[in-house]
Amino acid sequence: MLTLAAEMTTTMKALNAGLSMEGVTMYLFWLSTVAMGAGMIYFFLQRKTVPVQYQTAITVAGIICGVAAFHYWRMSGIYLEGVASLFNEDGTRITGATIKQFPTAYRYIDWLITVPLLVMEFPLLLNLGKAGRELFKSLLFWSLVMLVTAWVAEESVTGSQQWWTWYVVSCGAWLYIVYTLFTKVSESMKSAPESIQESLKTMRLFVLVGWVIYPIGFLMALNGGNGESWREILYNVADVINKVFFGLVCYQGVKVLGQQQHQKA
């Protein structure tokens, strides 16, 4: 009971943030948690409605959202405590107070799990079997390079040479993933059903355009103060787009294929 009361007190203090930058960021953490949870439930419920050979792809989409929902729940708690620390017991804001701790570690742990699963969707939709292993290994390797170097940069002094160096390396790894998707994947998907091809084309754009939000968000830290909150906002929006909506595009392609096969039967 005491723990629950303490949590309620922390939440009530944090709600004093209203529509300030910190308040909006906190609300987006909550919305992202719900969106990820809803995505997980939806994909798990729909997996049996698609052709058997593509059910694994929909299961993976559900796992991605499930893992993200858990981590967003934890990140929401951390950020909420940070917002609560800005206010006195009477709800007035502490002059000069800023959020000291951001849920960076949880975010990168989430990405280290979910991003490899995201890139796995490409060989799964291509239905290449053993032939898709090399493609997945390549995408897995470069996604890990991208994430590990970004994490090192994130933990470095903002604006330092080390910060910029690892940031550039991470961006380079991302660009190589994009190159792979627009070369090897483009070649492999020529023999795929039309609806699968359309999904793959859109999913490539998520990686090309949707993922560009992350390096932009990373640079927000250079603005100091509200810059870090802007970074969290962009990361949260990007995660919902690149996990939930990415999964929906994947599901739509295999769902249409299943309907077409049913009509022909």
XYZ file of C-alpha atoms in Angstrom:
265
model
C 0.000 0.000 0.000
C 2.808 2.370 0.844
C 4.469 1.646 -2.505
C 1.197 2.320 -4.351
C 0.717 5.568 -2.433
C 4.254 6.656 -3.285
C 3.659 5.885 -6.963
C 0.413 7.896 -6.904
C 2.209 10.823 -5.283
C 4.920 10.714 -7.941
C 2.332 10.587 -10.719
C 0.334 13.488 -9.257
C 3.478 15.587 -8.997
C 4.444 14.750 -12.580
C 0.986 15.744 -13.854
C 1.779 19.314 -12.802
C 3.888 19.455 -15.956
C 0.684 19.935 -17.965
C 1.416 20.710 -21.605
C 5.014 21.755 -21.040
C 7.713 20.051 -23.082
C 8.294 17.540 -20.294
C 4.551 16.915 -19.913
C 3.996 16.267 -23.621
C 6.981 13.930 -23.661
C 5.576 12.021 -20.668
C 2.166 11.648 -22.329
C 3.830 10.358 -25.496
C 5.616 7.699 -23.442
C 2.222 6.546 -22.142
C 0.616 6.641 -25.605
C 3.524 4.696 -27.080
C 3.173 2.026 -24.395
C -0.513 1.577 -25.215
C 0.129 1.599 -28.976
C 2.779 -1.121 -28.662
C 0.545 -3.238 -26.430
C -2.388 -2.878 -28.804
C -0.154 -3.815 -31.738
C 1.031 -6.947 -29.954
C -2.521 -8.105 -29.210
C -3.711 -7.339 -32.742
C -0.910 -9.234 -34.498
C -1.235 -12.279 -32.256
C -4.988 -12.362 -32.865
C -4.563 -12.040 -36.632
C -1.717 -14.508 -37.228
C -4.100 -17.393 -37.969
C -5.879 -15.343 -40.653
C -2.908 -15.367 -43.053
C -1.371 -18.187 -45.118
C 0.604 -20.671 -43.012
C 3.963 -19.858 -44.630
C 3.638 -16.216 -43.505
C 2.367 -16.738 -39.966
C 5.886 -16.518 -38.557
C 6.240 -13.010 -39.986
C 3.071 -11.877 -38.190
C 4.185 -13.606 -34.981
C 7.477 -11.693 -35.159
C 5.544 -8.431 -35.623
C 3.621 -9.246 -32.433
C 6.810 -10.075 -30.517
C 8.371 -6.776 -31.626
C 5.412 -4.806 -30.263
C 5.291 -6.919 -27.091
C 8.956 -6.368 -26.264
C 8.586 -2.657 -27.021
C 5.448 -2.390 -24.848
C 7.341 -3.787 -21.842
C 10.308 -1.493 -22.326
C 8.070 1.539 -22.887
C 6.278 0.736 -19.644
C 9.634 0.806 -17.851
C 10.821 3.921 -19.713
C 7.554 5.708 -18.876
C 8.193 5.081 -15.186
C 11.733 6.416 -15.349
C 10.725 9.537 -17.246
C 7.745 10.118 -14.929
C 10.073 10.119 -11.917
C 12.265 12.643 -13.705
C 9.295 14.938 -14.376
C 8.065 14.588 -10.775
C 11.493 15.715 -9.528
C 10.877 19.107 -11.155
C 8.107 20.014 -8.695
C 7.697 20.726 -5.003
C 5.108 18.917 -2.896
C 2.674 21.831 -3.388
C 2.898 21.486 -7.185
C 5.064 24.536 -7.839
C 7.990 24.092 -10.188
C 11.464 24.122 -8.683
C 13.379 27.034 -10.187
C 16.127 25.855 -12.505
C 15.313 22.162 -12.059
C 15.895 19.897 -15.054
C 15.492 16.180 -15.717
C 18.801 14.512 -14.899
C 18.175 10.956 -16.046
C 16.697 9.702 -19.325
C 15.811 6.033 -20.042
C 18.619 5.667 -22.586
C 19.774 2.204 -21.485
C 16.256 0.734 -21.656
C 15.749 2.262 -25.090
C 18.889 0.708 -26.540
C 18.179 -2.648 -24.911
C 14.795 -2.522 -26.621
C 16.357 -1.659 -29.976
C 18.991 -4.394 -29.661
C 16.121 -6.897 -29.455
C 13.519 -5.386 -31.780
C 15.610 -4.023 -34.659
C 17.095 -7.445 -35.577
C 13.526 -8.789 -35.481
C 12.395 -5.955 -37.743
C 15.009 -6.697 -40.403
C 14.143 -10.402 -40.100
C 10.747 -9.576 -41.601
C 12.312 -9.063 -45.044
C 13.660 -12.609 -45.543
C 10.523 -13.995 -43.850
C 8.234 -12.242 -46.339
C 10.457 -13.256 -49.228
C 9.969 -16.841 -48.023
C 13.493 -17.749 -49.102
C 14.024 -20.543 -46.589
C 17.710 -21.404 -46.166
C 18.584 -19.042 -49.017
C 17.464 -16.129 -46.809
C 20.000 -16.849 -44.071
C 22.805 -14.861 -45.681
C 20.515 -11.882 -46.209
C 19.401 -12.005 -42.588
C 22.976 -12.398 -41.298
C 24.032 -9.312 -43.248
C 21.076 -7.229 -42.061
C 21.580 -8.476 -38.487
C 25.283 -7.615 -38.445
C 24.851 -4.086 -39.765
C 21.869 -3.376 -37.540
C 23.938 -4.350 -34.485
C 26.819 -2.165 -35.685
C 24.374 0.707 -36.114
C 22.893 0.293 -32.635
C 26.079 -0.378 -30.645
C 27.924 2.586 -32.159
C 24.869 4.833 -31.625
C 24.748 3.766 -27.966
C 28.454 4.548 -27.545
C 27.838 7.948 -29.116
C 24.815 8.535 -26.862
C 26.936 7.862 -23.771
C 29.730 10.163 -24.969
C 29.975 13.867 -24.143
C 27.467 15.644 -26.368
C 29.195 17.411 -29.256
C 32.611 15.870 -28.562
C 34.763 14.289 -31.290
C 33.917 10.817 -29.960
C 30.202 11.696 -30.006
C 30.373 12.771 -33.661
C 32.635 9.891 -34.751
C 30.385 7.128 -33.457
C 27.314 8.967 -34.708
C 28.733 9.020 -38.246
C 29.698 5.321 -38.045
C 26.164 4.462 -36.926
C 24.650 6.464 -39.785
C 26.992 4.676 -42.200
C 25.745 1.276 -40.991
C 22.140 2.428 -41.448
C 22.896 3.544 -45.009
C 24.408 0.135 -45.773
C 21.197 -1.516 -44.544
C 19.240 0.760 -46.902
C 21.629 -0.165 -49.737
C 21.077 -3.882 -49.050
C 17.302 -3.463 -49.069
C 17.322 -1.598 -52.376
C 19.705 -4.046 -54.075
C 19.609 -7.612 -52.764
C 16.030 -7.448 -51.497
C 14.871 -5.734 -54.700
C 16.364 -8.550 -56.726
C 14.889 -11.295 -54.544
C 11.376 -9.890 -54.417
C 10.861 -9.974 -58.194
C 9.562 -13.522 -57.898
C 7.324 -12.769 -54.889
C 3.520 -12.374 -55.197
C 2.405 -8.849 -56.106
C 0.875 -8.041 -52.695
C 4.092 -9.138 -50.966
C 6.139 -7.001 -53.330
C 4.016 -3.961 -52.486
C 4.456 -4.564 -48.748
C 8.212 -4.991 -49.132
C 8.496 -1.766 -51.122
C 6.656 0.153 -48.409
C 8.644 -1.539 -45.641
C 11.869 -0.449 -47.355
C 10.602 3.133 -47.208
C 10.080 2.762 -43.460
C 13.780 1.952 -43.127
C 14.809 4.722 -45.540
C 12.467 7.500 -44.386
C 11.097 6.321 -41.021
C 14.498 5.492 -39.595
C 15.907 8.911 -40.548
C 13.919 10.299 -37.588
C 16.399 8.630 -35.203
C 19.585 10.442 -36.316
C 17.604 13.693 -36.390
C 16.376 13.022 -32.852
C 19.924 12.190 -31.781
C 21.086 15.650 -32.919
C 18.426 17.348 -30.781
C 20.681 16.810 -27.758
C 22.906 19.575 -29.149
C 20.218 22.106 -28.202
C 20.552 21.271 -24.497
C 17.611 21.777 -22.100
C 14.489 21.003 -24.125
C 16.663 19.404 -26.792
C 16.792 16.130 -24.871
C 13.011 16.113 -24.484
C 12.673 16.735 -28.217
C 14.972 13.757 -28.759
C 12.698 11.559 -26.638
C 9.600 12.805 -28.487
C 11.100 12.006 -31.888
C 12.323 8.600 -30.705
C 8.858 7.741 -29.346
C 7.040 8.798 -32.517
C 9.574 6.956 -34.675
C 9.229 3.761 -32.628
C 5.444 3.652 -33.020
C 5.730 4.285 -36.765
C 8.536 1.802 -37.322
C 7.132 -0.982 -35.156
C 3.328 -0.855 -35.204
C 2.778 0.603 -38.669
C 5.660 -1.404 -40.121
C 3.949 -4.535 -38.820
C 0.589 -3.432 -40.237
C 2.102 -3.060 -43.705
C 3.618 -6.539 -43.387
C 0.246 -7.950 -42.277
C -1.671 -6.208 -45.079
C 0.512 -7.815 -47.766
C 0.073 -11.368 -46.516
C -3.625 -10.798 -45.739
C -4.329 -9.712 -49.311
C -2.376 -12.694 -50.629
C -4.464 -15.024 -48.468
C -7.696 -13.485 -49.746
C -6.544 -13.880 -53.349
C -5.647 -17.532 -52.776
C -9.016 -18.119 -51.127
C -10.864 -16.620 -54.093
C -8.977 -18.856 -56.539
C -9.671 -21.991 -54.484
